[in-house]
XYZ file of C-alpha atoms in Angstrom:
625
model
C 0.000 0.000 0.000
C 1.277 3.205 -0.371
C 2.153 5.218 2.471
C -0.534 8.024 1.527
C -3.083 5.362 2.707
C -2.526 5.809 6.320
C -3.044 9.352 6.257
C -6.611 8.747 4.600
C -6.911 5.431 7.115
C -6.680 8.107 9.911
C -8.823 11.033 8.500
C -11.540 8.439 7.481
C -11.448 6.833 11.046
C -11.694 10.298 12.639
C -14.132 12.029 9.956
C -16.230 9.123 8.634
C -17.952 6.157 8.790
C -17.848 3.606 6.078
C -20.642 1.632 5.173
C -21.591 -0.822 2.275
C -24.955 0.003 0.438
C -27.298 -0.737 -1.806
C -27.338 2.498 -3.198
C -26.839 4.737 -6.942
C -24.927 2.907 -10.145
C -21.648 4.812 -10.541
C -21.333 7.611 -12.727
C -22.165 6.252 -16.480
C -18.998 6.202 -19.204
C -18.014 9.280 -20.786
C -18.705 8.111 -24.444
C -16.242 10.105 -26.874
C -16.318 11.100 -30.679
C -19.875 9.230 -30.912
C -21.619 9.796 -34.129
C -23.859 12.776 -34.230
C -27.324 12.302 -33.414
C -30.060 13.785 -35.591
C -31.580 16.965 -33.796
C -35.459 16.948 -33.616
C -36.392 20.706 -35.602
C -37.644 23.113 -32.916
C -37.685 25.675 -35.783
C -41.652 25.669 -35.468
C -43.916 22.710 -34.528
C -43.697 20.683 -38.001
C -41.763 17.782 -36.098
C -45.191 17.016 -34.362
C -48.332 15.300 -35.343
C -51.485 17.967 -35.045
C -49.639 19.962 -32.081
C -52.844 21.610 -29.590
C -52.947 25.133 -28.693
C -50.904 25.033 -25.092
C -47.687 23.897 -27.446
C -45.559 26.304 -29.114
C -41.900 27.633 -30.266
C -40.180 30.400 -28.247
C -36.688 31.786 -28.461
C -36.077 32.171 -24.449
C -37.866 30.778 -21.598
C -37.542 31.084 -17.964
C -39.191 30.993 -14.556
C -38.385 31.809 -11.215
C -36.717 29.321 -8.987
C -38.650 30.005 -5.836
C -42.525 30.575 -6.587
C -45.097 28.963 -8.521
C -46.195 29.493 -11.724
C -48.868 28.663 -14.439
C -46.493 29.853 -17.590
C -43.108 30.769 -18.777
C -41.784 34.394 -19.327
C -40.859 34.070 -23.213
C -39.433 35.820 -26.078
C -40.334 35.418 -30.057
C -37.705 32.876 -31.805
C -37.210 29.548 -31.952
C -35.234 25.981 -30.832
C -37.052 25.623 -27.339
C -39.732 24.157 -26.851
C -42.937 25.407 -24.460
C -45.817 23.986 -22.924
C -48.388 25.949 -21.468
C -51.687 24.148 -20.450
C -54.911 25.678 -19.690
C -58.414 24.085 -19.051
C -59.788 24.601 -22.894
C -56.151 23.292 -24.201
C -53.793 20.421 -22.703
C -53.088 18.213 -24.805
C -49.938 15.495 -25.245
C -47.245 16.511 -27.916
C -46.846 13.281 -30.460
C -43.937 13.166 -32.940
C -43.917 12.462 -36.394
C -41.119 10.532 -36.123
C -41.561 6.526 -34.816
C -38.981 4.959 -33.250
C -37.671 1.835 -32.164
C -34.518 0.725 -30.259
C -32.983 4.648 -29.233
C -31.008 6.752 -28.168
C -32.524 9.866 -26.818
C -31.140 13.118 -25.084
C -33.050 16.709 -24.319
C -32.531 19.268 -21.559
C -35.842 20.532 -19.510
C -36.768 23.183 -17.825
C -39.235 22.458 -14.821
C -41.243 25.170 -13.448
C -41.740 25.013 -8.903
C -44.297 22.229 -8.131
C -44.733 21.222 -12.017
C -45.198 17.870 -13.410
C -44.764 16.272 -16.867
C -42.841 13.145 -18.561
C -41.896 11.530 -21.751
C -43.340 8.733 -22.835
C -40.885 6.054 -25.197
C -42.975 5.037 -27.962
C -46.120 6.603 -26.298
C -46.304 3.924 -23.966
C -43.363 3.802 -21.112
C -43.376 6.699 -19.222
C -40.102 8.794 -17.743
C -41.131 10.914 -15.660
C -40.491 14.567 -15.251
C -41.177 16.980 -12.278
C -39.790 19.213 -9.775
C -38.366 16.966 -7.467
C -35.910 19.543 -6.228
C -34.185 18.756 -2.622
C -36.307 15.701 -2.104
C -34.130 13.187 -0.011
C -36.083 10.436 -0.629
C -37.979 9.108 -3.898
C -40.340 7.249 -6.057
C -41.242 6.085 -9.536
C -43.669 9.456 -9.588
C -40.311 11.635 -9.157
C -38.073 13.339 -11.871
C -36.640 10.365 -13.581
C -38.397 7.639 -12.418
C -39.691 4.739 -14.726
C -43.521 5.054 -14.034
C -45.796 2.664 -12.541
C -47.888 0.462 -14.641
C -51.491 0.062 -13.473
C -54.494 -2.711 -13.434
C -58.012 -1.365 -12.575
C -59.279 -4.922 -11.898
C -56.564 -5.266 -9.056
C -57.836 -5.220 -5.368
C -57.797 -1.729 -3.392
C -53.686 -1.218 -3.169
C -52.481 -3.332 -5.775
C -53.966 -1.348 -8.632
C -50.413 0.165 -9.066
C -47.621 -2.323 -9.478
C -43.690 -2.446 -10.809
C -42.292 1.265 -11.203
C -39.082 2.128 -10.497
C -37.417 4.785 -8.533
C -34.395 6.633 -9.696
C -31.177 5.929 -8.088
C -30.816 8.779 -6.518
C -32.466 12.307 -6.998
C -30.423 14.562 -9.354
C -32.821 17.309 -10.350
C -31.887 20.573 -9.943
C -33.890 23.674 -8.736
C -36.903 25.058 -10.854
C -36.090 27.440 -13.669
C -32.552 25.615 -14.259
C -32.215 23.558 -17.247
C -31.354 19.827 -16.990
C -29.747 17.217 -18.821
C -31.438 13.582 -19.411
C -30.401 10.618 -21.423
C -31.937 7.868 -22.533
C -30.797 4.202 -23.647
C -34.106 2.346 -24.637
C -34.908 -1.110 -26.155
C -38.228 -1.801 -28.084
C -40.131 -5.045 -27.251
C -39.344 -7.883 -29.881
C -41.881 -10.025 -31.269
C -42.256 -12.972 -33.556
C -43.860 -13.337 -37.201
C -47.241 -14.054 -35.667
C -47.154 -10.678 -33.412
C -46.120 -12.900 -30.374
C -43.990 -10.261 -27.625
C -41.127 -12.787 -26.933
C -38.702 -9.982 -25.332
C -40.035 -7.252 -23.191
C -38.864 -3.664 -23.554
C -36.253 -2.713 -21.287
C -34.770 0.824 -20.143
C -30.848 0.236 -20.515
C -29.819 3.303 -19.040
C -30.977 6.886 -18.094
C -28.570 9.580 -16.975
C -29.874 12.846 -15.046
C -27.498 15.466 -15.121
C -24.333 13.615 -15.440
C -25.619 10.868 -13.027
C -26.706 7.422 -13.829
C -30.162 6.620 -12.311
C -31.383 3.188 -13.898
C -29.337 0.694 -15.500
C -31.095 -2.599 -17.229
C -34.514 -2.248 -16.062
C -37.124 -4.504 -17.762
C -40.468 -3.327 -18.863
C -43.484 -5.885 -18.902
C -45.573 -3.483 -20.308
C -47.071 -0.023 -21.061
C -46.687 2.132 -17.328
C -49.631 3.853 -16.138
C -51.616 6.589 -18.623
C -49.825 4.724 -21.985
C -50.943 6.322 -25.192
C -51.451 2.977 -26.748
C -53.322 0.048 -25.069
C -51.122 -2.476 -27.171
C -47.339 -2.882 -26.956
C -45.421 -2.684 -30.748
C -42.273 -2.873 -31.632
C -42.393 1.115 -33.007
C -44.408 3.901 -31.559
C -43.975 7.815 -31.740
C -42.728 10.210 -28.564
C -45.142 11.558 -26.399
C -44.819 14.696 -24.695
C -47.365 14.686 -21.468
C -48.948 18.009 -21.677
C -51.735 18.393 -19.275
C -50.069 18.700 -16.136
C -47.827 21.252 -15.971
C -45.329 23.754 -18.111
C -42.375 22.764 -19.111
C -40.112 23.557 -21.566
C -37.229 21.271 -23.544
C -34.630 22.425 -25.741
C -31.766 20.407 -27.661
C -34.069 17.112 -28.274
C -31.647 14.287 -30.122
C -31.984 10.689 -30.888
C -30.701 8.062 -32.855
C -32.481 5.405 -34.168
C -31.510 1.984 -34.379
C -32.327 -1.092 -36.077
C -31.377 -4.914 -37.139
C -28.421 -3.796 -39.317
C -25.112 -5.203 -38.810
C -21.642 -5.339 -39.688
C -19.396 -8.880 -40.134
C -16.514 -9.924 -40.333
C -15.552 -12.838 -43.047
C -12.545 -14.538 -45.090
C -10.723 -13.854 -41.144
C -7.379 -15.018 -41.436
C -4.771 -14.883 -38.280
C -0.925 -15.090 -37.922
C 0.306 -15.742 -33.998
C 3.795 -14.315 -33.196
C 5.729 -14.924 -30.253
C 8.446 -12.282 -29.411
C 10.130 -10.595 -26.650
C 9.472 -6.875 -25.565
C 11.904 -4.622 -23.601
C 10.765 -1.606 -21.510
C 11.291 1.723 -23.705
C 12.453 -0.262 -26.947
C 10.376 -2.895 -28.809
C 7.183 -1.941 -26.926
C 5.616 -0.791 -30.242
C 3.820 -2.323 -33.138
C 5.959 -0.698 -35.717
C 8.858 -1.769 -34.053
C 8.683 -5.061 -35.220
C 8.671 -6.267 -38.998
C 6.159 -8.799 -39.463
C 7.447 -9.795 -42.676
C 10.554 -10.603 -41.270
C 9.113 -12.928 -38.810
C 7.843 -16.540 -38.634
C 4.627 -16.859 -37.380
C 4.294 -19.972 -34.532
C 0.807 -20.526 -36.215
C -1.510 -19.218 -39.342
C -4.631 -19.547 -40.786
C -8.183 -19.578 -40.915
C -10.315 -18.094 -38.043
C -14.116 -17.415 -37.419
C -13.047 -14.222 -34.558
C -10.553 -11.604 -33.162
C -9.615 -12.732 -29.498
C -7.378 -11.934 -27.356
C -7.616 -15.577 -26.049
C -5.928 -16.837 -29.414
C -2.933 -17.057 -27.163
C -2.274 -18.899 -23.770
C 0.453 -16.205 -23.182
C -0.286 -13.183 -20.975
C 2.244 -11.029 -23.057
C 4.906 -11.117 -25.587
C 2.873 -11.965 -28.754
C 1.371 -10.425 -31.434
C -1.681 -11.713 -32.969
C -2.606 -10.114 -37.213
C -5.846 -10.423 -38.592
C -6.668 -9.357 -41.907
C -10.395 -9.980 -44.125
C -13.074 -8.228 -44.857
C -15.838 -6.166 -43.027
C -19.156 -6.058 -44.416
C -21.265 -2.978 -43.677
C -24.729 -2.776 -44.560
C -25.170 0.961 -45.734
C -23.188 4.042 -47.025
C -22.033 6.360 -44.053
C -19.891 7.365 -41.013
C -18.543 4.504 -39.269
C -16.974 5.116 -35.743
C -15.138 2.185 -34.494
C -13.994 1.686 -31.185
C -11.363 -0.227 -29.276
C -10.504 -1.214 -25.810
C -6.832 -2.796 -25.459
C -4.141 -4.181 -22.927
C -1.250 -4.088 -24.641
C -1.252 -1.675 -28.211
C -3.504 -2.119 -31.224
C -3.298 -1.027 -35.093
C -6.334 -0.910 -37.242
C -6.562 -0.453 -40.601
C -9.570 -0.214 -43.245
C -9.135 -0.295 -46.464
C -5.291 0.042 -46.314
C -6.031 3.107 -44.187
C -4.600 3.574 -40.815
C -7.871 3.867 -38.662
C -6.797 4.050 -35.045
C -3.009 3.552 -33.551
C -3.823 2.473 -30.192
C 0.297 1.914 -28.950
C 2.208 1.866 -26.106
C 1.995 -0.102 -22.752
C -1.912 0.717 -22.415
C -4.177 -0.971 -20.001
C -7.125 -2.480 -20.937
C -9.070 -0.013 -18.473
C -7.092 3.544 -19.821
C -9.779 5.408 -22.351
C -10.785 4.034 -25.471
C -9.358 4.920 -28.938
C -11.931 5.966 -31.318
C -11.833 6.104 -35.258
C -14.016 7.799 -37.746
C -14.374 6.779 -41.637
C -16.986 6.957 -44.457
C -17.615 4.036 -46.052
C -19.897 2.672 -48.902
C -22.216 -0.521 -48.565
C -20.685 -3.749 -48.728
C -16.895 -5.045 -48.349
C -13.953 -3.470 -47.141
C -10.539 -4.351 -46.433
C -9.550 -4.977 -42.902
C -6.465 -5.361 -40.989
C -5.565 -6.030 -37.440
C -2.808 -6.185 -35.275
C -2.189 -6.578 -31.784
C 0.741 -6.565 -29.506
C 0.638 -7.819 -26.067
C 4.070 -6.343 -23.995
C 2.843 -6.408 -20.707
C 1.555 -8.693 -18.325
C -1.232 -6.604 -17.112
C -3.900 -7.474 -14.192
C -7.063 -6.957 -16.766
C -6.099 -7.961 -20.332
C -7.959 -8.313 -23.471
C -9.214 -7.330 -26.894
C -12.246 -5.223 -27.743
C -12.906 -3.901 -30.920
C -16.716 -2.394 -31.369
C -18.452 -0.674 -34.439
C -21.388 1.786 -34.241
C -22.458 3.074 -37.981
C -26.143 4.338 -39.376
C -28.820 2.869 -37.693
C -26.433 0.615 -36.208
C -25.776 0.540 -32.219
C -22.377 -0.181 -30.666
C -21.727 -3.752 -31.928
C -18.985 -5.819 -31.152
C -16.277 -7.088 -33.958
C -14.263 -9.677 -31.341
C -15.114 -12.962 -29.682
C -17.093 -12.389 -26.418
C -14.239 -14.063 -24.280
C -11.519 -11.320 -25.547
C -12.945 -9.323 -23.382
C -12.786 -9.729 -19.537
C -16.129 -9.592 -17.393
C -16.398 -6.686 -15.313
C -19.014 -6.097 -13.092
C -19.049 -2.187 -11.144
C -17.598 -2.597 -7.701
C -20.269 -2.251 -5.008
C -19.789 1.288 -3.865
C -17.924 1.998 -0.515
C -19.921 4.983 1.276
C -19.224 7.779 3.852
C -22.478 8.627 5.077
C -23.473 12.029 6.870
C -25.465 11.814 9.807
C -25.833 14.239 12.731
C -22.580 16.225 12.261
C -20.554 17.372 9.192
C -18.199 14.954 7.793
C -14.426 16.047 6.227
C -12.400 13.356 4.143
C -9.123 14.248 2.892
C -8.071 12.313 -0.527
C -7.710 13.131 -4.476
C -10.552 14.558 -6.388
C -10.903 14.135 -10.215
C -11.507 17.979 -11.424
C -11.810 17.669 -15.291
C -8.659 15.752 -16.594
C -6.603 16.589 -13.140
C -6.078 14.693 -10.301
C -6.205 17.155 -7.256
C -3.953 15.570 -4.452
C -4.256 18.257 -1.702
C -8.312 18.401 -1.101
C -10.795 17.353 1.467
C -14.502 16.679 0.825
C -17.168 18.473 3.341
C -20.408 16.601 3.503
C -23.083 18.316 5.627
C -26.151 16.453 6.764
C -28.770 18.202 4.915
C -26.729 16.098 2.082
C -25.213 19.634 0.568
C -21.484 18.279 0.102
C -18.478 20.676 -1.901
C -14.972 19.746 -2.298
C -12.303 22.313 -2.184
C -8.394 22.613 -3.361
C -6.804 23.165 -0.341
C -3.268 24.760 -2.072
C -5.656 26.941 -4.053
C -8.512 27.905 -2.280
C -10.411 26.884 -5.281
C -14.031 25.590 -4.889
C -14.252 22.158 -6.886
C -17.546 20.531 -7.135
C -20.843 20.380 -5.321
C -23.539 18.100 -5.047
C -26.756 16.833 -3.203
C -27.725 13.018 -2.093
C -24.886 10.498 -1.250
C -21.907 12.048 0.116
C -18.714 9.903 -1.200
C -17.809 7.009 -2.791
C -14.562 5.753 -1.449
C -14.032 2.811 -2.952
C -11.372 3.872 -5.122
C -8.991 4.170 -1.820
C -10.313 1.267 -0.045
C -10.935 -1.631 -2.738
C -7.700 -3.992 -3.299
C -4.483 -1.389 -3.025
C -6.045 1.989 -3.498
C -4.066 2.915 -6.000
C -6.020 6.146 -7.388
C -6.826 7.509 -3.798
C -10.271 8.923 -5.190
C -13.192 10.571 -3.461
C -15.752 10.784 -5.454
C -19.023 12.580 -5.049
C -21.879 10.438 -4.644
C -24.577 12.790 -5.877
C -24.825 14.589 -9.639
C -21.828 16.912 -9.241
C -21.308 20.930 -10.399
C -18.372 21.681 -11.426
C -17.248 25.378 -10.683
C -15.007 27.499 -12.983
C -11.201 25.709 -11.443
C -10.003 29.383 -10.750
C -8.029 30.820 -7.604
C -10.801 32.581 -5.094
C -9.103 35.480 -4.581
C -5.674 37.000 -5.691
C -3.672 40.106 -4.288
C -4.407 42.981 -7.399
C -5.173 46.453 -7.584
C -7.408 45.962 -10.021
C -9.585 43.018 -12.004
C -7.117 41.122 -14.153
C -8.091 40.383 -17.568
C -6.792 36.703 -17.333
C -7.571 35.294 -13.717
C -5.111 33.168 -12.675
C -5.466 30.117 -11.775
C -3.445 29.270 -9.273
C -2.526 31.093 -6.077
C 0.827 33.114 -6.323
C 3.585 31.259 -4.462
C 3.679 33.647 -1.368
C 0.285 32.316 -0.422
C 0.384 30.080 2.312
C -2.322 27.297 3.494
C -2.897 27.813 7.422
C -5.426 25.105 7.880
C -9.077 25.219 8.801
C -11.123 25.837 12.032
C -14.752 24.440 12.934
C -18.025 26.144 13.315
C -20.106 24.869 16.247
C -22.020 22.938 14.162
C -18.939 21.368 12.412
C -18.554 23.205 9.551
C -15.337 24.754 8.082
C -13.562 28.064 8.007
C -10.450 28.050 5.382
C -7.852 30.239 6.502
C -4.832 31.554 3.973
C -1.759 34.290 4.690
C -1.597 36.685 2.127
C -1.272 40.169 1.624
C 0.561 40.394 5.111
C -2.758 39.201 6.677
C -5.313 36.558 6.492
C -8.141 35.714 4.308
C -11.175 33.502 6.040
C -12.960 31.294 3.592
C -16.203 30.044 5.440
C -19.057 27.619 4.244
C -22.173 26.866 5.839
C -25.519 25.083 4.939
C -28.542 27.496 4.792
C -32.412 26.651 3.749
C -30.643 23.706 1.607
C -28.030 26.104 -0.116
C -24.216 26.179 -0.006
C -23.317 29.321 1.324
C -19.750 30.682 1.575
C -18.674 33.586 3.333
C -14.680 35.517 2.547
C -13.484 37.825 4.904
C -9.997 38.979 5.614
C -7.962 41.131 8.602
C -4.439 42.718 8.758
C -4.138 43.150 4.739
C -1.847 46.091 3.355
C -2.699 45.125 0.117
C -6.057 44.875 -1.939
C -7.378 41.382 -2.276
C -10.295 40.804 -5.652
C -12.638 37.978 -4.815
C -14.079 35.380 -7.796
C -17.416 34.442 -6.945
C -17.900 32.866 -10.127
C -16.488 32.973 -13.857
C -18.598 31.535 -16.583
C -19.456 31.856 -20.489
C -22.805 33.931 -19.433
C -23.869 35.339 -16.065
C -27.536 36.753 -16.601
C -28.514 39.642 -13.791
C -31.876 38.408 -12.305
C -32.360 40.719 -9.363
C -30.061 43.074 -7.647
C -28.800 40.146 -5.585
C -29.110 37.040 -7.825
C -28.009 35.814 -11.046
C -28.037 32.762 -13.178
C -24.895 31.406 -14.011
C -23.566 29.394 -17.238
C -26.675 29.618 -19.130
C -28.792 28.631 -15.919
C -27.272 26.206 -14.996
C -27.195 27.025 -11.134
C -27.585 30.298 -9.159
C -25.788 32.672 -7.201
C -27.512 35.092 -4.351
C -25.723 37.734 -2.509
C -26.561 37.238 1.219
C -24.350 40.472 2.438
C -21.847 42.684 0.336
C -21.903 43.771 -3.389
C -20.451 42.359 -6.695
C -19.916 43.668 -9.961
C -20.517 41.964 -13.098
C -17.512 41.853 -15.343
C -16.447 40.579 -18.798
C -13.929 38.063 -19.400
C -11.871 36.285 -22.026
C -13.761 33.136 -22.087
C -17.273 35.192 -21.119
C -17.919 36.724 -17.739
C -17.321 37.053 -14.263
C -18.564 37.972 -10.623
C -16.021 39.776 -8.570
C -15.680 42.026 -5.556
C -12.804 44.143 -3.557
C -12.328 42.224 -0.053
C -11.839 45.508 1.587
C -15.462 44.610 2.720
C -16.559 40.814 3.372
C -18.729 38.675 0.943
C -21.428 36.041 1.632
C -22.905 34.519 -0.994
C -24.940 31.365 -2.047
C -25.207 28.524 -4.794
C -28.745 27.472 -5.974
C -28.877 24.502 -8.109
């Protein structure tokens, strides 16, 4: 173990209390350089089968985050979409377009107290509403798979199956929200027989996954349709509530496939050395006698007993079914080389493990047979080892092009919690901010389950979140090796700038990083357990305090003794939009700020705007989202 360990060992002993749960799916893959999906036209209502009157186009929407509402506050354009029901006109939005197996993404808007949901194919309901700050919740909250329902069931069992998201992930009202959606039509046989129910493979609120593999015997509760069918349109529900949607995508797929034929293989056996030989175009293949060739039915890893120093080449054909982008992509231990076509697709090299990111390659091709070549070097006897090589084209989901054994099972580790109970918890270890590992952190988790991490050497706020506080798993689980925290609960990430910065005046480029003369003095406790950074500069101190108010973060800087002027970063973001004298939507609304004491001004910036203020005078503020 490293020696780092003990130094978590002893925070988590003193801070937290592990426990094992049955609680939210981890985060779901980042998928990169996926095909486009097709965008659903919100340039009027044309995408939509005989739209009713409470439907239409706008160019803005928004509402505010704290009071009900019956409609938007709009303005004339177009690409989001509004509904605003009234008793003469309520009616469900139905698309033109039918769909079967799909992929499907949108962002919402949900009005305080309002209620609404899409339904796949008209007849499986996801279910949208303001479920804001809820700590516990059902199928009937935002994201849940609806319940289906059986009017000749006894009293109590009418309503039956319905599933409950994960965890809740919906932000406040008037903030827009991301959802995705993984869904699977019913199958059925040539005499309309249902021989594989519809399942939900995945749905993903606001960066967090909330279902994974859930099986649908039927249509849920207020279904469009009576009968299940292997197509059916989107329905919008429209007679409970505004909302309003913007960026709508899906992809459609269907029973096309790719194939791989007239496989041949050659198996080398060689010897690597660390820093020389470790590459495929280090060796000559011509050069070299294969220890076996031939005919092969599959690409495997497993076409060797040898954990490393081989290389296994393939070379055939792969069939596609129709002209258009392909995007192939592989997962390797060891380094990989694909061609198509005599083109060099994706170089996938080195002394990779089979769980570092995938290696993606794009390329147009027309119907029918192509040219394909494969080679793959093992160098390295890794712990997880294998071969996966997976195509996605038009109308074509992720397939895969290798033997199933190539690639080794994996099954999510059960999670590893710290829970908050009665008092504020504080866990020091690395947090994942973007593509940088941030060693010198700690991870507040309050229990009104408002948790932020925060960079220690930079007084930088990192994330926060709601619901489960961390995941620790990645310290605790066989050596530890990453020494992650990670946030249990649909994380924000802030701007990754310094907090405040000795200046005269408002720097065009913020830094972001403290300057060196900046020292970390440690941190002090509230009575109720909550934290008070403290940081020498300027000759005196600056106080960085958080507390939990009314279900907010809120975060107060204050300094003494300074014989310089200090400038204060609330927040830096592409947009900052003035609501109120004290409050402003941030990043296109995607969370709020409210002054509690002290004034800002609103700046511009190279990458957009920002929120500053001169710490001659303290600053409380708070985060909505």
């Amino acid at each position: 173990m490293k020696p780092s360990f003990w130094l978590v060992l002893a925070a988590m002993l003193v801070f937290g209390a592990c426990k094992n749960a049955a609680v939210p799916p981890p985060s779901a893959p980042k998928f990169i350089s996926t095909l486009p999906a097709t965008d659903l036209s919100l340039a009027d209502l044309s995408a939509f089968a005989t739209p009713t009157a409470n439907w239409m186009v706008v160019g803005k929407a928004s509402v505010p985050w704290d009071e009900k509402v019956e409609a938007f506050s709009t303005a004339e354009g177009k690409d989001i979409l509004v509904n605003h029901p009234t008793e003469e006109a309520g009616g469900a939005l139905r698309t033109q377009m039918e769909h079967g197996d799909l992929d499907l993404s949108f962002e919402f808007m949900m009005p305080k107290g309002s209620n609404s949901g899409v339904y796949l194919q008209g007849r499986y309901e996801i279910q949208l509403l303001d479920s804001w700050g809820k700590t516990e919740v059902t199928f009937g909250d935002c994201g849940g798979i609806y319940q289906r329902w059986d009017d000749t069931k006894p009293e109590g069992e009418k309503g039956f199956e319905g599933t409950a998201p994960a965890l809740n992930a919906a932000k406040a009202p008037g903030l827009w929200q991301e959802m995705q959606i993984r869904f699977q039509a019913p199958v059925f046989d040539v005499n309309g027989t249902k021989i594989t129910n519809a399942r939900v493979i995945s749905v993903v609120h606001n960066g967090k996954q909330i279902h994974r593999e859930v099986e649908l015997t039927g249509p849920t509760r207020g279904s469009f349709f009576e009968q299940e069918a292997g197509h059916g349109p989107l329905i919008i529900q429209g007679d409970h509530g505004p909302v309003a949607f913007r960026n709508i995508r899906y992809k459609l797929f269907e029973a096309h496939e790719t194939s791989l034929d007239s496989l041949q293989y050659a198996y080398y056996e060689i010897k690597t050395n660390k820093g020389t030989e470790d590459y495929i175009k280090d060796f000559d293949l011509a050069s070299l006698s294969p220890v076996s060739a031939g005919a092969i039915d599959s690409i495997s890893r497993n076409q060797s007993e040898r954990r490393d120093n081989f290389i296994l080449h393939y070379s055939g054909k792969i069939n596609v079914p129709e002209e258009g982008e392909y995007l192939f992509k592989t997962q390797v231990g060891g380094g990989m080389l694909l061609s198509i076509d005599g083109e060099e697709l994706i170089l996938a090299d080195g002394e990779r493990a089979f769980n570092d990111p995938p290696a993606h390659g794009l390329k147009k091709l027309t119907a029918g047979a192509h040219t394909f070549e494969l080679t793959y070097l093992q160098n390295h006897r890794f712990w997880r080892n294998g071969l996966g090589l997976w195509v996605e084209g038009p109308g074509i989901d992720f397939q895969p092009l290798h033997a199933q054994g190539s690639v080794p099972p994996y099954r999510p580790p059960s999670p590893i919690w710290i829970e908050t109970d009665e008092r504020p918890k504080i866990m020091r270890g690395f947090v994942m901010f973007g593509e940088e590992k941030l060693t010198h952190t700690a991870s507040i988790g309050s229990p009104d389950g408002v948790h932020f991490n925060y960079d220690l050497n930079q007084s930088k706020l990192l994330n926060v979140w709601r619901g489960p506080f961390l995941d620790v798993s990645p310290m605790w689980r066989g050596r530890g090796e990453s020494q992650l925290a990670v946030p249990g609960g649909a994380a924000l990430a802030m701007s990754g700038k310094a907090s405040f910065i000795v200046a005269d005046d408002i720097p065009t480029a913020w830094p972001d990083s403290l300057a060196e003369d900046v020292v970390f003095k440690g941190y002090d406790l509230d009575r109720d357990g909550m934290p008070t950074f403290r940081f020498g500069m300027a000759k005196g101190e600056v106080s960085d305090h958080f507390s939990v108010k009314g279900g907010n973060l809120r975060r107060e800087i204050s300094a003494k003794d300074l014989n310089q002027f200090i400038q204060v970063l609330l927040v830096e973001a592409s947009e900052i939009e003035a609501l109120s004298e004290d409050l402003y939507a941030v990043d296109d609304r995607s969370f709020y700020l409210r002054l509690i004491d002290g004034k800002a001004e609103l700046k511009s910036s190279p990458s957009g705007q920002r929120l500053v203020h001169n710490l001659s005078t303290p600053i409380t503020y708070e985060l909505i989202w």
